[in-house]
GROMACS .gro file of C-alpha atoms in nm:
model
  303
    1MET     CA    1   0.896   0.793  -7.064
    2SER     CA    2   0.919   1.060  -6.797
    3GLU     CA    3   1.240   1.217  -6.924
    4LEU     CA    4   1.360   1.276  -7.278
    5SER     CA    5   1.705   1.189  -7.400
    6ASP     CA    6   1.920   1.495  -7.454
    7GLN     CA    7   2.032   1.372  -7.796
    8PHE     CA    8   1.869   1.360  -8.138
    9ASP     CA    9   2.110   1.160  -8.347
   10ALA     CA   10   1.894   1.099  -8.654
   11PRO     CA   11   2.076   1.182  -8.979
   12VAL     CA   12   2.007   1.520  -9.133
   13LYS     CA   13   1.864   1.520  -9.484
   14ARG     CA   14   1.838   1.822  -9.714
   15PHE     CA   15   1.588   1.946  -9.969
   16GLU     CA   16   1.657   2.235 -10.206
   17VAL     CA   17   1.379   2.494 -10.213
   18GLY     CA   18   1.406   2.841 -10.362
   19GLY     CA   19   1.782   2.811 -10.389
   20HIS     CA   20   1.827   2.725 -10.020
   21ALA     CA   21   1.872   2.393  -9.841
   22MET     CA   22   1.594   2.299  -9.600
   23ALA     CA   23   1.702   2.034  -9.348
   24TYR     CA   24   1.486   1.765  -9.196
   25ARG     CA   25   1.513   1.441  -8.999
   26ASP     CA   26   1.334   1.131  -9.131
   27VAL     CA   27   1.305   0.850  -8.877
   28GLY     CA   28   1.132   0.512  -8.880
   29PRO     CA   29   0.946   0.304  -9.138
   30THR     CA   30   0.784   0.452  -9.445
   31ALA     CA   31   0.424   0.369  -9.528
   32ALA     CA   32   0.546   0.160  -9.823
   33GLY     CA   33   0.759  -0.044  -9.586
   34GLN     CA   34   0.476  -0.155  -9.360
   35SER     CA   35   0.467  -0.533  -9.351
   36ASP     CA   36   0.098  -0.575  -9.270
   37VAL     CA   37  -0.080  -0.471  -9.588
   38THR     CA   38  -0.420  -0.576  -9.450
   39GLU     CA   39  -0.433  -0.271  -9.224
   40ALA     CA   40  -0.427   0.098  -9.305
   41PRO     CA   41  -0.069   0.229  -9.295
   42ARG     CA   42   0.038   0.383  -8.970
   43PRO     CA   43   0.044   0.757  -9.017
   44THR     CA   44   0.351   0.965  -9.077
   45ILE     CA   45   0.402   1.222  -8.800
   46LEU     CA   46   0.514   1.554  -8.950
   47CYS     CA   47   0.672   1.769  -8.677
   48VAL     CA   48   0.682   2.144  -8.736
   49HIS     CA   49   0.866   2.366  -8.489
   50GLY     CA   50   0.831   2.731  -8.393
   51ASN     CA   51   1.063   3.008  -8.279
   52PRO     CA   52   1.330   2.987  -8.139
   53THR     CA   53   1.342   2.607  -8.148
   54TRP     CA   54   1.424   2.362  -8.428
   55SER     CA   55   1.375   1.993  -8.512
   56TYR     CA   56   1.559   1.899  -8.190
   57TYR     CA   57   1.244   1.997  -7.998
   58TYR     CA   58   1.078   1.679  -8.134
   59ARG     CA   59   1.350   1.428  -8.045
   60GLY     CA   60   1.119   1.262  -7.790
   61VAL     CA   61   0.855   1.205  -8.057
   62ALA     CA   62   1.111   1.026  -8.274
   63GLN     CA   63   1.237   0.826  -7.974
   64ARG     CA   64   0.889   0.723  -7.861
   65PHE     CA   65   0.717   0.661  -8.197
   66GLY     CA   66   0.993   0.615  -8.454
   67ALA     CA   67   0.990   0.236  -8.432
   68ASP     CA   68   0.632   0.219  -8.556
   69HIS     CA   69   0.570   0.548  -8.735
   70ARG     CA   70   0.762   0.749  -8.987
   71VAL     CA   71   0.854   1.070  -8.801
   72ILE     CA   72   0.969   1.370  -9.005
   73ALA     CA   73   1.093   1.677  -8.819
   74VAL     CA   74   1.169   1.984  -9.027
   75ASP     CA   75   1.402   2.280  -8.981
   76HIS     CA   76   1.259   2.596  -9.136
   77ILE     CA   77   1.491   2.801  -9.353
   78GLY     CA   78   1.707   3.001  -9.113
   79CYS     CA   79   1.667   2.743  -8.835
   80GLY     CA   80   1.844   2.432  -8.710
   81HIS     CA   81   2.055   2.267  -8.978
   82SER     CA   82   1.891   2.454  -9.267
   83ASP     CA   83   2.062   2.729  -9.463
   84LYS     CA   84   2.047   3.069  -9.297
   85PRO     CA   85   2.027   3.323  -9.580
   86SER     CA   86   2.012   3.693  -9.511
   87GLN     CA   87   1.679   3.874  -9.518
   88SER     CA   88   1.772   4.017  -9.859
   89GLU     CA   89   1.817   3.660  -9.991
   90PHE     CA   90   1.501   3.514  -9.839
   91ALA     CA   91   1.182   3.683  -9.721
   92TYR     CA   92   1.116   3.535  -9.378
   93THR     CA   93   0.737   3.552  -9.387
   94LEU     CA   94   0.475   3.307  -9.270
   95ALA     CA   95   0.354   3.258  -9.627
   96ASN     CA   96   0.702   3.161  -9.746
   97HIS     CA   97   0.754   2.916  -9.461
   98GLN     CA   98   0.417   2.759  -9.546
   99SER     CA   99   0.515   2.729  -9.912
  100ASN     CA  100   0.848   2.568  -9.821
  101LEU     CA  101   0.671   2.307  -9.609
  102VAL     CA  102   0.423   2.234  -9.889
  103ALA     CA  103   0.716   2.189 -10.128
  104LEU     CA  104   0.880   1.938  -9.890
  105ILE     CA  105   0.554   1.745  -9.844
  106GLU     CA  106   0.512   1.720 -10.221
  107HIS     CA  107   0.880   1.637 -10.275
  108LEU     CA  108   0.853   1.345 -10.030
  109ASP     CA  109   0.509   1.257 -10.170
  110LEU     CA  110   0.375   1.217  -9.817
  111SER     CA  111   0.037   1.064  -9.747
  112ASP     CA  112  -0.146   0.949  -9.435
  113VAL     CA  113   0.012   1.238  -9.247
  114VAL     CA  114  -0.066   1.366  -8.898
  115LEU     CA  115   0.063   1.715  -8.831
  116LEU     CA  116   0.233   1.783  -8.497
  117ALA     CA  117   0.301   2.154  -8.455
  118HIS     CA  118   0.409   2.399  -8.185
  119ASP     CA  119   0.436   2.778  -8.163
  120TRP     CA  120   0.483   2.932  -8.514
  121GLY     CA  121   0.476   2.575  -8.642
  122GLY     CA  122   0.099   2.577  -8.594
  123ALA     CA  123   0.039   2.855  -8.845
  124ILE     CA  124   0.302   2.712  -9.081
  125GLY     CA  125   0.184   2.354  -9.055
  126LEU     CA  126  -0.188   2.429  -9.072
  127GLY     CA  127  -0.128   2.644  -9.379
  128ALA     CA  128   0.024   2.338  -9.540
  129VAL     CA  129  -0.268   2.120  -9.429
  130VAL     CA  130  -0.514   2.360  -9.593
  131ARG     CA  131  -0.323   2.337  -9.920
  132CYS     CA  132  -0.256   1.961  -9.906
  133LYS     CA  133  -0.555   1.834  -9.711
  134PRO     CA  134  -0.599   1.501  -9.896
  135ARG     CA  135  -0.254   1.400  -9.772
  136PHE     CA  136  -0.351   1.443  -9.404
  137ARG     CA  137  -0.536   1.220  -9.157
  138GLY     CA  138  -0.511   1.432  -8.843
  139ILE     CA  139  -0.378   1.735  -8.656
  140MET     CA  140  -0.196   1.757  -8.321
  141LEU     CA  141  -0.122   2.101  -8.181
  142LEU     CA  142   0.090   2.211  -7.883
  143ASN     CA  143   0.057   2.569  -7.756
  144THR     CA  144   0.020   2.755  -8.083
  145ALA     CA  145  -0.210   2.983  -8.282
  146ALA     CA  146  -0.345   3.016  -8.635
  147PHE     CA  147  -0.508   3.359  -8.629
  148PRO     CA  148  -0.398   3.720  -8.583
  149PRO     CA  149  -0.255   3.756  -8.232
  150PRO     CA  150  -0.526   3.858  -7.983
  151TYR     CA  151  -0.250   4.013  -7.770
  152VAL     CA  152   0.130   4.051  -7.783
  153PRO     CA  153   0.317   3.987  -7.457
  154TRP     CA  154   0.545   4.272  -7.356
  155ARG     CA  155   0.841   4.035  -7.348
  156ILE     CA  156   0.797   3.981  -7.720
  157ALA     CA  157   0.702   4.339  -7.802
  158ALA     CA  158   1.026   4.453  -7.639
  159CYS     CA  159   1.220   4.250  -7.896
  160ARG     CA  160   1.058   4.462  -8.169
  161ILE     CA  161   1.201   4.793  -8.046
  162PRO     CA  162   1.380   4.949  -8.346
  163VAL     CA  163   1.755   4.879  -8.353
  164LEU     CA  164   1.770   4.775  -7.986
  165GLY     CA  165   1.543   4.476  -8.041
  166THR     CA  166   1.758   4.334  -8.318
  167LEU     CA  167   2.074   4.404  -8.121
  168GLY     CA  168   1.932   4.204  -7.833
  169VAL     CA  169   1.793   3.917  -8.040
  170ARG     CA  170   2.081   3.880  -8.284
  171GLY     CA  171   2.365   4.035  -8.088
  172VAL     CA  172   2.335   3.855  -7.753
  173ASN     CA  173   2.075   3.591  -7.840
  174LEU     CA  174   1.833   3.745  -7.591
  175PHE     CA  175   1.516   3.584  -7.728
  176ALA     CA  176   1.643   3.227  -7.744
  177ARG     CA  177   1.828   3.251  -7.413
  178ALA     CA  178   1.521   3.388  -7.238
  179ALA     CA  179   1.307   3.109  -7.379
  180ILE     CA  180   1.507   2.831  -7.213
  181THR     CA  181   1.394   2.964  -6.874
  182MET     CA  182   1.071   3.155  -6.945
  183ALA     CA  183   0.911   2.883  -7.158
  184MET     CA  184   0.896   2.628  -6.876
  185SER     CA  185   0.692   2.632  -6.557
  186ARG     CA  186   0.694   2.292  -6.387
  187ASN     CA  187   1.062   2.210  -6.438
  188ARG     CA  188   1.398   2.370  -6.500
  189MET     CA  189   1.549   2.288  -6.836
  190ARG     CA  190   1.851   2.061  -6.814
  191PRO     CA  191   2.174   2.237  -6.917
  192ALA     CA  192   2.246   1.991  -7.198
  193VAL     CA  193   1.900   2.048  -7.347
  194ALA     CA  194   1.941   2.424  -7.326
  195GLU     CA  195   2.280   2.397  -7.496
  196ASN     CA  196   2.137   2.188  -7.777
  197LEU     CA  197   1.838   2.418  -7.833
  198LEU     CA  198   2.076   2.714  -7.861
  199LYS     CA  199   2.344   2.536  -8.067
  200PRO     CA  200   2.229   2.640  -8.418
  201TYR     CA  201   2.196   3.003  -8.311
  202ASP     CA  202   2.555   3.079  -8.222
  203SER     CA  203   2.620   3.399  -8.416
  204TRP     CA  204   2.462   3.717  -8.550
  205THR     CA  205   2.427   3.556  -8.894
  206ASN     CA  206   2.277   3.235  -8.758
  207ARG     CA  207   2.011   3.421  -8.558
  208VAL     CA  208   1.854   3.582  -8.862
  209ALA     CA  209   1.537   3.372  -8.848
  210ILE     CA  210   1.481   3.426  -8.475
  211ASP     CA  211   1.472   3.801  -8.530
  212ALA     CA  212   1.268   3.767  -8.849
  213PHE     CA  213   1.002   3.550  -8.685
  214VAL     CA  214   0.959   3.808  -8.408
  215ARG     CA  215   0.930   4.089  -8.663
  216ASP     CA  216   0.682   3.890  -8.873
  217ILE     CA  217   0.425   3.899  -8.591
  218PRO     CA  218   0.158   4.135  -8.726
  219PHE     CA  219   0.106   4.430  -8.493
  220SER     CA  220  -0.141   4.588  -8.734
  221LYS     CA  221  -0.365   4.498  -9.028
  222ALA     CA  222  -0.109   4.657  -9.261
  223ALA     CA  223   0.151   4.390  -9.182
  224PRO     CA  224   0.183   4.135  -9.465
  225THR     CA  225   0.136   3.835  -9.237
  226TYR     CA  226  -0.187   3.973  -9.089
  227GLN     CA  227  -0.386   3.874  -9.398
  228THR     CA  228  -0.211   3.536  -9.414
  229LEU     CA  229  -0.333   3.467  -9.063
  230VAL     CA  230  -0.684   3.595  -9.137
  231ASP     CA  231  -0.704   3.362  -9.437
  232LEU     CA  232  -0.579   3.072  -9.225
  233GLU     CA  233  -0.828   3.141  -8.948
  234ASN     CA  234  -1.110   3.151  -9.202
  235ALA     CA  235  -0.997   2.811  -9.332
  236LEU     CA  236  -0.988   2.638  -8.992
  237PRO     CA  237  -1.352   2.521  -9.005
  238SER     CA  238  -1.271   2.333  -9.326
  239LEU     CA  239  -1.033   2.115  -9.122
  240ALA     CA  240  -1.290   2.023  -8.857
  241ASP     CA  241  -1.350   1.682  -9.014
  242LEU     CA  242  -0.988   1.580  -8.948
  243SER     CA  243  -0.928   1.421  -8.608
  244SER     CA  244  -0.748   1.670  -8.387
  245LEU     CA  245  -0.560   1.676  -8.058
  246LEU     CA  246  -0.489   1.991  -7.856
  247VAL     CA  247  -0.225   1.954  -7.583
  248TRP     CA  248  -0.176   2.273  -7.383
  249GLY     CA  249   0.062   2.385  -7.115
  250MET     CA  250  -0.178   2.610  -6.927
  251LYS     CA  251   0.098   2.820  -6.770
  252ASP     CA  252   0.212   2.947  -7.110
  253TRP     CA  253   0.225   3.328  -7.095
  254CYS     CA  254   0.249   3.357  -7.474
  255PHE     CA  255  -0.001   3.112  -7.628
  256ARG     CA  256  -0.236   3.141  -7.336
  257PRO     CA  257  -0.551   2.933  -7.278
  258GLU     CA  258  -0.744   3.182  -7.492
  259CYS     CA  259  -0.567   3.033  -7.794
  260LEU     CA  260  -0.674   2.684  -7.694
  261ARG     CA  261  -1.035   2.802  -7.661
  262ARG     CA  262  -1.023   2.949  -8.013
  263PHE     CA  263  -0.929   2.610  -8.158
  264GLN     CA  264  -1.190   2.432  -7.948
  265SER     CA  265  -1.458   2.667  -8.079
  266VAL     CA  266  -1.391   2.575  -8.444
  267TRP     CA  267  -1.306   2.208  -8.383
  268PRO     CA  268  -1.568   2.100  -8.126
  269SER     CA  269  -1.476   1.732  -8.167
  270ALA     CA  270  -1.109   1.789  -8.082
  271THR     CA  271  -0.950   1.591  -7.800
  272SER     CA  272  -0.807   1.836  -7.547
  273VAL     CA  273  -0.542   1.767  -7.285
  274GLU     CA  274  -0.480   2.058  -7.048
  275ILE     CA  275  -0.164   2.035  -6.837
  276ASP     CA  276  -0.221   2.279  -6.555
  277ASP     CA  277   0.138   2.339  -6.443
  278ALA     CA  278   0.325   2.318  -6.775
  279GLY     CA  279   0.457   2.611  -6.974
  280HIS     CA  280   0.509   2.691  -7.341
  281TYR     CA  281   0.773   2.424  -7.410
  282VAL     CA  282   0.518   2.162  -7.313
  283ILE     CA  283   0.714   1.861  -7.440
  284GLU     CA  284   1.013   1.966  -7.230
  285ASP     CA  285   0.805   2.060  -6.927
  286ALA     CA  286   0.562   1.765  -6.927
  287PRO     CA  287   0.710   1.497  -7.155
  288ALA     CA  288   0.521   1.199  -7.014
  289GLU     CA  289   0.176   1.359  -7.037
  290THR     CA  290   0.242   1.508  -7.380
  291LEU     CA  291   0.381   1.192  -7.541
  292ASP     CA  292   0.118   0.973  -7.374
  293ALA     CA  293  -0.154   1.199  -7.514
  294ILE     CA  294  -0.002   1.175  -7.863
  295GLY     CA  295   0.022   0.797  -7.836
  296GLN     CA  296  -0.337   0.760  -7.717
  297PHE     CA  297  -0.464   0.990  -7.989
  298LEU     CA  298  -0.282   0.799  -8.262
  299LYS     CA  299  -0.427   0.474  -8.126
  300ASP     CA  300  -0.784   0.590  -8.072
  301ARG     CA  301  -0.856   0.862  -8.326
  302ILE     CA  302  -0.645   0.798  -8.635
  303ARG     CA  303  -0.809   0.526  -8.838
   0.00000   0.00000   0.00000
């Protein structure tokens, strides 16, 4: 598969958490539906997106693996097809997104799970793995982090400028629109894909989470999410016994190779796939290499 389909037609399901509806797609067979009971069940792939994407980012995973694996792709509160409450109705913090994901995992009673996470999804998903580790068999990460940011790119810092930053992010969709060009290196994003990535974020109200994610990046130790990230980083060695895959677009200017090296230092047995000319949206920029790496990892490392 060298090119992804532009569509993700899987039905949207909803789960009520904290008074808000969290949407997710659930594709493929469940573990209970596996016909060959003599073998371990094929793992469920739990896909966790970052900012400013949504479950649509993982359509290729569902297309490639959904016939044999259960593939669940979530939309965080404020994103995709999920409810988009105001910041007075929901505190858009890393800790709350982690708790929502844990609640969904427990609601679905998932087991034999392999996490697949990108961008903010890494910190959200890994937080859930720490809290629900017996349910997980492996970890797959794409250009992400799970520790306080070692640097903040100016393009992101600019979106934090008081008043003006929010006007840009929520008023003219500056952050999400910039990402469809700045997050790729090898290829140009197809117009239909760009349109679909932007579709849920079509108004000031519907861009609440994009702005909140940017403002949740801890610029100092006093920021609430700083300690959440410190705690998560301290917990990473406890996950080293899980099989792990690290697929990195090495031209990413945000989650740069330094982030990859941090994961490699705590998970020395991780399988690493470095794609030299791909950017941050690595599935969009290098779909064949990324999906092939996921497929090989599931075949070779998840027992």
